[in-house]
Amino acid sequence: MKRIIGCLSLMFILVACSDNNRDNSTNSDDIDEVNASTQILEDKTTQIDKLEKQIEELQADLYNIQTDFNFKKEEADYYKQWIDDLIKGYSNAQLKDLAIKLWDYELEINGITVPTNGIVEIHESIIEISLMERQPAYLVLPNEILIQGQINGNYTEHITMNSEPTETYFTDGTVVTGIHHKFVDVKEGSTNSFTITEELKKRLGLETTQITINNR
């Protein structure tokens, strides 16, 4: 009987120890889970704080942009009204002269503005002839008046090549457009030329309609 009682006592102790181990393991898992949840919460809170700060900065930028836009609009409206009052008494001829001054034409050879004598010296095997038309960035005159300042017809037709280009292409920007004639493998010591119209000559302020390119 004593042996049976001893065995039962030992079994009770083993079961109790096993239950304690299981409880300790469960408690440890719970603590780890709580710690992980706490870390996730802290990370999310940090992210929210950063996002809120970014939102505040963006709102401040938006406010500054809106303020600047309102100021520019008021300024533009003021100058437009000032111009409208100024040209109110202009004749049609005066309005056309003003419109002409608002259009700009540029003629370049390899990025070099053609001088008044029409002679350009280069030292390259590639020649690129560029004619650009620049219109005002801001509409300061009514459109029906502004377009009177353009060169007659299409400006691309005011330039004539004396030989066939290797390539001709166009560029088209918001206020600047251009036509470009490219010649490749141009021999050293050669002379090339092209012509422009009398009207374009006057717009460019040149002395001649014959443009000469000397490749030295």
Coordinates of N, CA and C in Angstrom, one line a residue:
M1 N 0.8 -1.2 0.0 CA 0.0 0.0 0.0 C 0.9 1.2 0.0
K2 N 1.9 1.2 0.9 CA 2.9 2.4 0.9 C 3.5 2.6 -0.5
R3 N 3.8 1.5 -1.2 CA 4.4 1.7 -2.5 C 3.5 2.3 -3.5
I4 N 2.2 1.9 -3.4 CA 1.2 2.5 -4.3 C 1.0 4.0 -4.0
I5 N 1.0 4.3 -2.7 CA 0.8 5.7 -2.3 C 2.0 6.5 -2.8
G6 N 3.2 6.0 -2.7 CA 4.4 6.7 -3.1 C 4.4 6.9 -4.6
C7 N 3.9 5.9 -5.4 CA 3.9 6.1 -6.8 C 2.9 7.2 -7.2
L8 N 1.7 7.2 -6.5 CA 0.7 8.2 -6.8 C 1.3 9.6 -6.5
S9 N 2.0 9.7 -5.4 CA 2.6 11.0 -5.1 C 3.6 11.5 -6.1
L10 N 4.4 10.6 -6.6 CA 5.4 10.9 -7.6 C 4.7 11.4 -8.9
M11 N 3.6 10.7 -9.3 CA 2.9 11.0 -10.5 C 2.3 12.4 -10.3
F12 N 1.7 12.7 -9.1 CA 1.1 14.0 -8.9 C 2.2 15.1 -9.0
I13 N 3.4 14.9 -8.5 CA 4.4 15.9 -8.6 C 4.8 16.1 -10.1
L14 N 5.0 15.0 -10.8 CA 5.3 15.1 -12.2 C 4.3 15.9 -13.0
V15 N 3.0 15.6 -12.7 CA 1.9 16.3 -13.5 C 1.9 17.7 -13.1
A16 N 2.1 18.0 -11.8 CA 2.2 19.4 -11.4 C 3.3 20.2 -12.0
C17 N 4.5 19.5 -12.1 CA 5.6 20.2 -12.8 C 5.4 20.4 -14.2
S18 N 4.7 19.4 -14.9 CA 4.4 19.5 -16.3 C 3.4 20.7 -16.5
D19 N 2.4 20.9 -15.6 CA 1.5 21.9 -15.7 C 2.1 23.3 -15.6
N20 N 3.1 23.3 -14.6 CA 3.8 24.6 -14.4 C 4.6 25.0 -15.6
N21 N 5.3 24.0 -16.2 CA 6.1 24.3 -17.4 C 5.2 24.8 -18.5
R22 N 4.0 24.1 -18.6 CA 3.1 24.5 -19.7 C 2.6 25.9 -19.5
D23 N 2.3 26.3 -18.2 CA 1.8 27.6 -17.9 C 2.9 28.7 -18.1
N24 N 4.2 28.3 -17.8 CA 5.3 29.2 -18.0 C 5.5 29.5 -19.5
S25 N 5.4 28.4 -20.3 CA 5.6 28.5 -21.8 C 4.5 29.4 -22.4
T26 N 3.2 29.2 -21.9 CA 2.1 30.0 -22.4 C 2.3 31.4 -22.0
N27 N 2.7 31.7 -20.8 CA 2.9 33.1 -20.4 C 4.0 33.7 -21.2
S28 N 5.1 33.0 -21.5 CA 6.2 33.5 -22.3 C 5.7 33.9 -23.8
D29 N 4.9 33.0 -24.3 CA 4.3 33.3 -25.7 C 3.4 34.5 -25.7
D30 N 2.6 34.6 -24.6 CA 1.7 35.8 -24.5 C 2.5 37.1 -24.4
I31 N 3.6 37.0 -23.6 CA 4.5 38.2 -23.5 C 5.1 38.6 -24.8
D32 N 5.6 37.6 -25.5 CA 6.2 37.8 -26.9 C 5.2 38.5 -27.8
E33 N 3.9 37.9 -27.7 CA 2.9 38.4 -28.6 C 2.5 39.9 -28.3
V34 N 2.5 40.2 -27.0 CA 2.2 41.5 -26.5 C 3.3 42.5 -27.0
N35 N 4.6 42.0 -26.8 CA 5.7 42.9 -27.2 C 5.7 43.1 -28.7
A36 N 5.4 42.1 -29.5 CA 5.3 42.3 -31.0 C 4.2 43.3 -31.4
S37 N 3.1 43.1 -30.7 CA 2.0 44.0 -31.0 C 2.3 45.5 -30.6
T38 N 3.0 45.6 -29.5 CA 3.4 46.9 -29.0 C 4.4 47.6 -30.0
Q39 N 5.3 46.8 -30.5 CA 6.3 47.3 -31.5 C 5.6 47.7 -32.8
I40 N 4.6 46.9 -33.3 CA 3.9 47.2 -34.5 C 3.1 48.5 -34.3
L41 N 2.5 48.7 -33.1 CA 1.8 49.9 -32.8 C 2.7 51.1 -32.8
E42 N 3.9 51.0 -32.2 CA 4.8 52.1 -32.2 C 5.3 52.4 -33.6
D43 N 5.5 51.4 -34.4 CA 5.9 51.7 -35.8 C 4.8 52.4 -36.6
K44 N 3.6 51.9 -36.4 CA 2.5 52.6 -37.1 C 2.3 54.0 -36.6
T45 N 2.5 54.2 -35.3 CA 2.4 55.6 -34.8 C 3.4 56.5 -35.4
T46 N 4.7 56.0 -35.5 CA 5.8 56.8 -36.1 C 5.4 57.1 -37.5
Q47 N 4.9 56.1 -38.3 CA 4.6 56.4 -39.7 C 3.5 57.4 -39.8
I48 N 2.5 57.3 -38.9 CA 1.4 58.3 -38.9 C 1.9 59.7 -38.6
D49 N 2.8 59.8 -37.7 CA 3.4 61.1 -37.3 C 4.1 61.7 -38.5
K50 N 4.9 60.9 -39.2 CA 5.7 61.3 -40.4 C 4.7 61.8 -41.5
L51 N 3.6 61.0 -41.7 CA 2.7 61.3 -42.8 C 1.9 62.6 -42.4
E52 N 1.6 62.8 -41.1 CA 0.9 64.0 -40.7 C 1.9 65.3 -40.9
K53 N 3.2 65.1 -40.7 CA 4.1 66.2 -40.9 C 4.2 66.5 -42.4
Q54 N 4.3 65.4 -43.2 CA 4.4 65.6 -44.6 C 3.1 66.4 -45.2
I55 N 1.9 66.0 -44.6 CA 0.7 66.6 -45.0 C 0.7 68.1 -44.7
E56 N 1.2 68.4 -43.5 CA 1.3 69.8 -43.0 C 2.3 70.6 -44.0
E57 N 3.4 70.0 -44.3 CA 4.4 70.6 -45.2 C 3.8 70.9 -46.6
L58 N 3.0 69.9 -47.1 CA 2.4 70.0 -48.4 C 1.3 71.1 -48.4
Q59 N 0.5 71.1 -47.3 CA -0.5 72.1 -47.2 C 0.1 73.5 -47.2
A60 N 1.3 73.7 -46.5 CA 2.0 74.9 -46.5 C 2.5 75.3 -47.9
D61 N 3.0 74.3 -48.6 CA 3.5 74.6 -50.0 C 2.3 75.0 -50.9
L62 N 1.2 74.3 -50.7 CA 0.0 74.6 -51.5 C -0.5 76.0 -51.2
Y63 N -0.4 76.4 -50.0 CA -0.9 77.7 -49.6 C 0.0 78.8 -50.3
N64 N 1.4 78.5 -50.2 CA 2.3 79.5 -50.8 C 2.1 79.6 -52.3
I65 N 1.9 78.4 -53.0 CA 1.7 78.4 -54.4 C 0.4 79.1 -54.8
Q66 N -0.6 78.9 -54.0 CA -1.9 79.6 -54.3 C -1.8 81.1 -54.1
T67 N -1.1 81.5 -53.0 CA -0.8 82.9 -52.8 C -0.1 83.5 -53.9
D68 N 1.0 82.8 -54.4 CA 1.8 83.3 -55.5 C 1.0 83.4 -56.7
F69 N 0.2 82.4 -57.0 CA -0.7 82.4 -58.2 C -1.6 83.6 -58.2
N70 N -2.2 83.8 -57.0 CA -3.2 84.9 -56.9 C -2.5 86.2 -57.2
F71 N -1.3 86.4 -56.7 CA -0.5 87.6 -56.9 C -0.2 87.8 -58.4
K72 N 0.3 86.7 -59.0 CA 0.6 86.8 -60.4 C -0.6 87.1 -61.3
K73 N -1.7 86.5 -60.9 CA -2.9 86.8 -61.7 C -3.4 88.2 -61.5
E74 N -3.3 88.7 -60.3 CA -3.6 90.2 -60.1 C -2.7 91.1 -60.9
E75 N -1.4 90.7 -60.9 CA -0.4 91.5 -61.6 C -0.7 91.4 -63.1
A76 N -1.0 90.2 -63.6 CA -1.2 90.0 -65.1 C -2.5 90.8 -65.5
D77 N -3.5 90.8 -64.6 CA -4.8 91.5 -64.9 C -4.5 93.0 -64.9
Y78 N -3.6 93.5 -64.0 CA -3.3 94.9 -64.0 C -2.6 95.3 -65.3
Y79 N -1.6 94.6 -65.7 CA -0.8 95.0 -66.9 C -1.7 94.8 -68.1
K80 N -2.5 93.8 -68.1 CA -3.4 93.7 -69.3 C -4.3 94.9 -69.4
Q81 N -4.9 95.3 -68.3 CA -5.8 96.5 -68.3 C -5.0 97.7 -68.7
W82 N -3.7 97.8 -68.2 CA -2.9 98.9 -68.6 C -2.6 99.0 -70.1
I83 N -2.3 97.8 -70.7 CA -2.0 97.7 -72.1 C -3.3 98.0 -72.9
D84 N -4.4 97.5 -72.4 CA -5.7 97.8 -73.1 C -5.9 99.3 -73.2
D85 N -5.7 99.9 -72.1 CA -5.9 101.4 -72.0 C -4.9 102.1 -72.9
L86 N -3.7 101.6 -72.9 CA -2.6 102.2 -73.7 C -2.8 102.2 -75.2
I87 N -3.3 101.0 -75.7 CA -3.5 100.9 -77.1 C -4.9 101.3 -77.6
K88 N -5.7 101.7 -76.7 CA -7.1 102.0 -77.1 C -7.1 103.1 -78.2
G89 N -6.2 104.0 -78.2 CA -6.2 105.0 -79.2 C -5.3 104.8 -80.4
Y90 N -4.7 103.5 -80.5 CA -3.8 103.2 -81.6 C -4.6 103.0 -82.9
S91 N -3.9 103.4 -84.0 CA -4.5 103.1 -85.3 C -4.2 101.6 -85.6
N92 N -4.8 101.1 -86.7 CA -4.5 99.7 -87.1 C -3.1 99.6 -87.5
A93 N -2.5 100.6 -88.1 CA -1.1 100.5 -88.5 C -0.2 100.4 -87.3
Q94 N -0.5 101.2 -86.3 CA 0.3 101.2 -85.0 C 0.2 99.8 -84.3
L95 N -1.0 99.3 -84.3 CA -1.2 98.0 -83.7 C -0.5 96.9 -84.4
K96 N -0.4 97.0 -85.7 CA 0.3 96.0 -86.5 C 1.8 96.1 -86.2
D97 N 2.3 97.3 -86.2 CA 3.7 97.5 -85.9 C 4.1 97.0 -84.5
L98 N 3.2 97.1 -83.5 CA 3.4 96.6 -82.2 C 3.4 95.1 -82.2
A99 N 2.5 94.5 -83.0 CA 2.4 93.0 -83.1 C 3.6 92.5 -83.7
I100 N 4.2 93.2 -84.7 CA 5.4 92.7 -85.4 C 6.6 92.6 -84.4
K101 N 6.6 93.6 -83.5 CA 7.7 93.6 -82.5 C 7.6 92.4 -81.5
L102 N 6.4 91.9 -81.4 CA 6.2 90.8 -80.4 C 6.6 89.4 -81.0
W103 N 6.9 89.3 -82.3 CA 7.3 88.1 -82.9 C 8.8 88.1 -83.2
D104 N 9.5 87.1 -82.8 CA 11.0 87.1 -83.0 C 11.4 85.9 -83.9
Y105 N 12.3 86.2 -84.8 CA 12.8 85.2 -85.8 C 14.3 85.1 -85.6
E106 N 14.8 83.8 -85.6 CA 16.2 83.6 -85.4 C 16.7 82.7 -86.4
L107 N 17.9 83.0 -87.0 CA 18.6 82.1 -88.0 C 20.0 81.8 -87.5
E108 N 20.2 80.5 -87.3 CA 21.5 80.0 -86.7 C 22.1 78.9 -87.6
I109 N 23.4 78.9 -87.6 CA 24.2 77.9 -88.2 C 25.0 77.2 -87.2
N110 N 24.7 75.9 -86.9 CA 25.4 75.2 -85.8 C 25.3 76.0 -84.5
G111 N 24.2 76.6 -84.2 CA 24.0 77.3 -83.0 C 24.6 78.7 -83.0
I112 N 25.2 79.1 -84.1 CA 25.7 80.5 -84.2 C 24.8 81.4 -84.9
T113 N 24.4 82.5 -84.3 CA 23.5 83.4 -85.0 C 24.2 84.0 -86.2
V114 N 23.5 84.0 -87.3 CA 24.0 84.6 -88.6 C 24.3 86.0 -88.4
P115 N 25.5 86.5 -88.7 CA 25.8 88.0 -88.6 C 25.1 88.8 -89.7
T116 N 25.2 90.1 -89.5 CA 24.5 91.0 -90.5 C 25.0 90.8 -91.9
N117 N 26.2 90.5 -92.1 CA 26.7 90.3 -93.5 C 26.4 89.0 -94.1
G118 N 25.8 88.1 -93.3 CA 25.3 86.8 -93.9 C 26.4 85.8 -94.1
I119 N 27.6 86.0 -93.6 CA 28.7 85.1 -93.8 C 29.1 84.4 -92.5
V120 N 29.1 83.1 -92.5 CA 29.4 82.3 -91.3 C 30.6 81.4 -91.6
E121 N 31.6 81.4 -90.6 CA 32.7 80.6 -90.7 C 32.6 79.4 -89.7
I122 N 32.8 78.2 -90.2 CA 32.7 77.0 -89.4 C 33.9 76.1 -89.6
H123 N 34.1 75.1 -88.7 CA 35.2 74.2 -88.8 C 34.7 72.8 -88.5
E124 N 33.6 72.4 -89.1 CA 32.9 71.2 -88.8 C 32.4 70.5 -90.1
S125 N 32.3 69.1 -89.9 CA 31.9 68.4 -91.1 C 30.3 68.2 -91.2
I126 N 29.7 68.8 -90.1 CA 28.2 68.8 -90.1 C 27.7 70.2 -90.1
I127 N 26.8 70.5 -90.9 CA 26.2 71.9 -90.9 C 24.7 71.7 -90.6
E128 N 24.2 72.4 -89.6 CA 22.8 72.5 -89.3 C 22.3 73.9 -89.3
I129 N 21.4 74.1 -90.3 CA 20.8 75.5 -90.5 C 19.4 75.5 -89.8
S130 N 19.3 76.4 -88.8 CA 18.0 76.4 -88.0 C 17.3 77.8 -88.2
L131 N 16.1 77.7 -88.5 CA 15.3 79.0 -88.5 C 14.1 78.8 -87.5
M132 N 14.1 79.7 -86.5 CA 13.1 79.6 -85.4 C 12.1 80.7 -85.4
E133 N 10.9 80.5 -85.0 CA 9.9 81.5 -84.8 C 9.5 81.5 -83.3
R134 N 9.6 82.6 -82.7 CA 9.2 82.7 -81.3 C 8.1 83.7 -81.1
Q135 N 7.0 83.2 -80.5 CA 5.9 84.1 -80.2 C 5.9 84.5 -78.7
P136 N 5.1 85.6 -78.4 CA 5.1 86.0 -77.0 C 4.7 84.9 -76.0
A137 N 5.3 84.9 -74.9 CA 4.9 83.9 -73.9 C 3.5 84.2 -73.3
Y138 N 3.2 85.5 -73.3 CA 1.9 85.9 -72.7 C 1.1 86.7 -73.8
L139 N -0.2 86.6 -73.8 CA -1.0 87.2 -74.7 C -1.3 88.6 -74.3
V140 N -0.5 89.6 -74.8 CA -0.7 91.0 -74.4 C -1.5 91.8 -75.4
L141 N -1.8 91.2 -76.5 CA -2.7 91.8 -77.5 C -3.8 90.8 -77.9
P142 N -4.9 91.3 -78.3 CA -6.0 90.4 -78.8 C -5.4 89.5 -79.9
N143 N -5.8 88.3 -80.0 CA -5.2 87.3 -80.9 C -5.4 87.8 -82.4
E144 N -6.5 88.4 -82.7 CA -6.7 88.9 -84.1 C -5.7 90.0 -84.5
I145 N -5.2 90.7 -83.5 CA -4.2 91.7 -83.8 C -2.8 91.0 -83.7
L146 N -2.6 90.2 -82.8 CA -1.2 89.5 -82.6 C -0.8 88.8 -83.8
I147 N -1.7 88.0 -84.5 CA -1.3 87.2 -85.6 C -0.9 88.1 -86.8
Q148 N -1.3 89.3 -86.8 CA -0.9 90.2 -87.9 C 0.6 90.5 -87.8
G149 N 1.2 90.2 -86.7 CA 2.7 90.5 -86.6 C 3.5 89.3 -87.1
Q150 N 2.9 88.2 -87.4 CA 3.7 87.1 -88.0 C 4.2 87.4 -89.4
I151 N 5.2 86.8 -89.8 CA 5.7 86.9 -91.2 C 4.7 86.3 -92.1
N152 N 4.6 86.8 -93.3 CA 3.6 86.4 -94.2 C 3.7 84.9 -94.6
G153 N 2.6 84.2 -94.6 CA 2.6 82.8 -94.9 C 3.2 82.0 -93.8
N154 N 3.8 80.9 -94.2 CA 4.5 80.0 -93.3 C 6.0 80.4 -93.2
Y155 N 6.5 80.6 -92.0 CA 7.9 81.1 -92.0 C 8.9 80.1 -92.5
T156 N 8.5 78.8 -92.5 CA 9.4 77.8 -93.0 C 9.7 77.9 -94.5
E157 N 8.8 78.6 -95.2 CA 8.9 78.8 -96.7 C 9.7 80.0 -97.0
H158 N 10.3 80.7 -96.0 CA 11.1 81.9 -96.3 C 12.6 81.6 -96.3
I159 N 12.9 80.3 -96.4 CA 14.3 79.9 -96.5 C 14.3 78.8 -97.6
T160 N 15.3 78.9 -98.5 CA 15.5 78.0 -99.6 C 16.9 77.5 -99.7
M161 N 17.0 76.1 -99.6 CA 18.3 75.5 -99.7 C 18.8 75.4 -101.2
N162 N 20.0 75.7 -101.4 CA 20.6 75.6 -102.8 C 21.0 74.1 -103.1
S163 N 21.0 73.3 -102.1 CA 21.3 71.8 -102.3 C 20.4 71.0 -101.4
E164 N 20.3 69.8 -101.7 CA 19.4 68.9 -100.9 C 20.0 68.6 -99.6
P165 N 19.3 68.9 -98.5 CA 19.8 68.5 -97.1 C 19.9 67.0 -96.9
T166 N 20.7 66.6 -96.0 CA 20.8 65.2 -95.7 C 19.5 64.9 -94.9
E167 N 19.1 65.8 -94.1 CA 17.9 65.6 -93.2 C 17.2 67.0 -92.9
T168 N 15.9 67.0 -92.9 CA 15.1 68.1 -92.5 C 14.1 67.7 -91.4
Y169 N 14.1 68.4 -90.3 CA 13.2 68.1 -89.3 C 12.7 69.4 -88.6
F170 N 11.6 69.2 -87.8 CA 10.9 70.3 -87.2 C 11.0 70.2 -85.7
T171 N 11.0 71.3 -85.0 CA 10.8 71.2 -83.5 C 9.6 72.1 -83.2
D172 N 8.9 71.7 -82.2 CA 7.6 72.4 -81.8 C 7.5 72.5 -80.3
G173 N 7.7 73.8 -79.8 CA 7.6 74.0 -78.4 C 6.4 74.9 -78.1
T174 N 6.2 75.3 -76.8 CA 5.1 76.1 -76.4 C 5.1 77.4 -77.1
V175 N 6.2 78.1 -77.1 CA 6.3 79.4 -77.8 C 7.3 79.5 -78.9
V176 N 8.2 78.4 -79.0 CA 9.2 78.4 -80.1 C 9.0 77.2 -81.0
T177 N 9.0 77.5 -82.3 CA 9.0 76.4 -83.3 C 10.2 76.6 -84.2
G178 N 10.6 75.5 -84.9 CA 11.7 75.7 -85.8 C 11.8 74.6 -86.9
I179 N 12.5 75.0 -87.9 CA 12.8 74.1 -89.0 C 14.3 74.0 -89.1
H180 N 14.8 72.8 -89.3 CA 16.2 72.5 -89.2 C 16.7 71.7 -90.5
H181 N 17.6 72.2 -91.2 CA 18.2 71.5 -92.3 C 19.6 71.1 -92.0
K182 N 19.9 69.8 -92.0 CA 21.2 69.2 -91.7 C 21.9 68.7 -92.9
F183 N 23.2 69.0 -93.0 CA 24.1 68.5 -94.0 C 25.2 67.7 -93.3
V184 N 25.5 66.5 -93.7 CA 26.6 65.8 -93.1 C 27.7 65.5 -94.1
D185 N 28.9 65.2 -93.6 CA 30.1 64.9 -94.4 C 30.4 66.1 -95.3
V186 N 30.3 67.3 -94.7 CA 30.7 68.5 -95.5 C 32.2 68.6 -95.6
K187 N 32.7 68.8 -96.8 CA 34.2 68.7 -97.0 C 34.8 70.0 -96.5
E188 N 36.0 69.9 -95.9 CA 36.8 71.0 -95.4 C 37.2 71.9 -96.6
G189 N 37.1 73.2 -96.5 CA 37.4 74.1 -97.5 C 36.2 74.4 -98.5
S190 N 35.1 73.7 -98.3 CA 33.9 73.9 -99.2 C 33.2 75.2 -98.7
T191 N 32.4 75.7 -99.7 CA 31.5 76.8 -99.4 C 30.1 76.4 -99.8
N192 N 29.2 76.6 -98.8 CA 27.7 76.3 -99.1 C 26.9 77.6 -98.9
S193 N 25.8 77.6 -99.5 CA 24.9 78.8 -99.4 C 23.5 78.5 -99.5
F194 N 22.6 79.4 -99.0 CA 21.2 79.3 -99.2 C 20.6 80.7 -99.2
T195 N 19.4 80.8 -99.5 CA 18.8 82.2 -99.6 C 17.6 82.3 -98.7
I196 N 17.3 83.5 -98.3 CA 16.1 83.8 -97.5 C 15.3 84.9 -98.3
T197 N 14.1 85.1 -97.9 CA 13.3 86.1 -98.5 C 13.6 87.5 -98.1
E198 N 13.2 88.5 -98.8 CA 13.5 89.9 -98.4 C 12.8 90.2 -97.1
E199 N 11.6 89.7 -96.9 CA 10.9 89.9 -95.7 C 11.6 89.4 -94.5
L200 N 12.1 88.1 -94.6 CA 12.8 87.5 -93.5 C 14.1 88.3 -93.2
K201 N 14.7 88.7 -94.3 CA 16.0 89.5 -94.1 C 15.7 90.7 -93.3
K202 N 14.6 91.4 -93.5 CA 14.3 92.6 -92.7 C 14.0 92.2 -91.3
R203 N 13.3 91.1 -91.1 CA 13.0 90.6 -89.7 C 14.2 90.3 -88.9
L204 N 15.2 89.7 -89.6 CA 16.4 89.3 -89.0 C 17.4 90.4 -88.8
G205 N 17.2 91.5 -89.5 CA 18.1 92.6 -89.5 C 19.4 92.4 -90.3
L206 N 19.3 91.6 -91.3 CA 20.5 91.3 -92.1 C 20.6 92.2 -93.3
E207 N 21.8 92.2 -93.9 CA 22.1 93.1 -95.0 C 21.9 92.4 -96.4
T208 N 21.7 91.1 -96.4 CA 21.7 90.3 -97.6 C 20.7 89.1 -97.5
T209 N 20.2 88.7 -98.6 CA 19.3 87.5 -98.6 C 20.2 86.2 -98.9
Q210 N 21.4 86.4 -99.3 CA 22.3 85.3 -99.6 C 23.2 85.0 -98.3
I211 N 23.0 83.8 -97.8 CA 23.7 83.4 -96.6 C 24.8 82.4 -97.1
T212 N 26.1 82.7 -96.7 CA 27.2 81.9 -97.1 C 27.9 81.2 -95.9
I213 N 28.2 79.9 -96.1 CA 28.8 79.2 -95.0 C 30.2 78.7 -95.5
N214 N 31.2 79.2 -94.9 CA 32.6 78.7 -95.3 C 33.1 77.7 -94.3
N215 N 33.4 76.5 -94.8 CA 33.9 75.5 -93.9 C 35.5 75.5 -94.0
R216 N 36.1 76.1 -93.1 CA 37.6 76.2 -93.1 C 38.3 75.0 -92.5

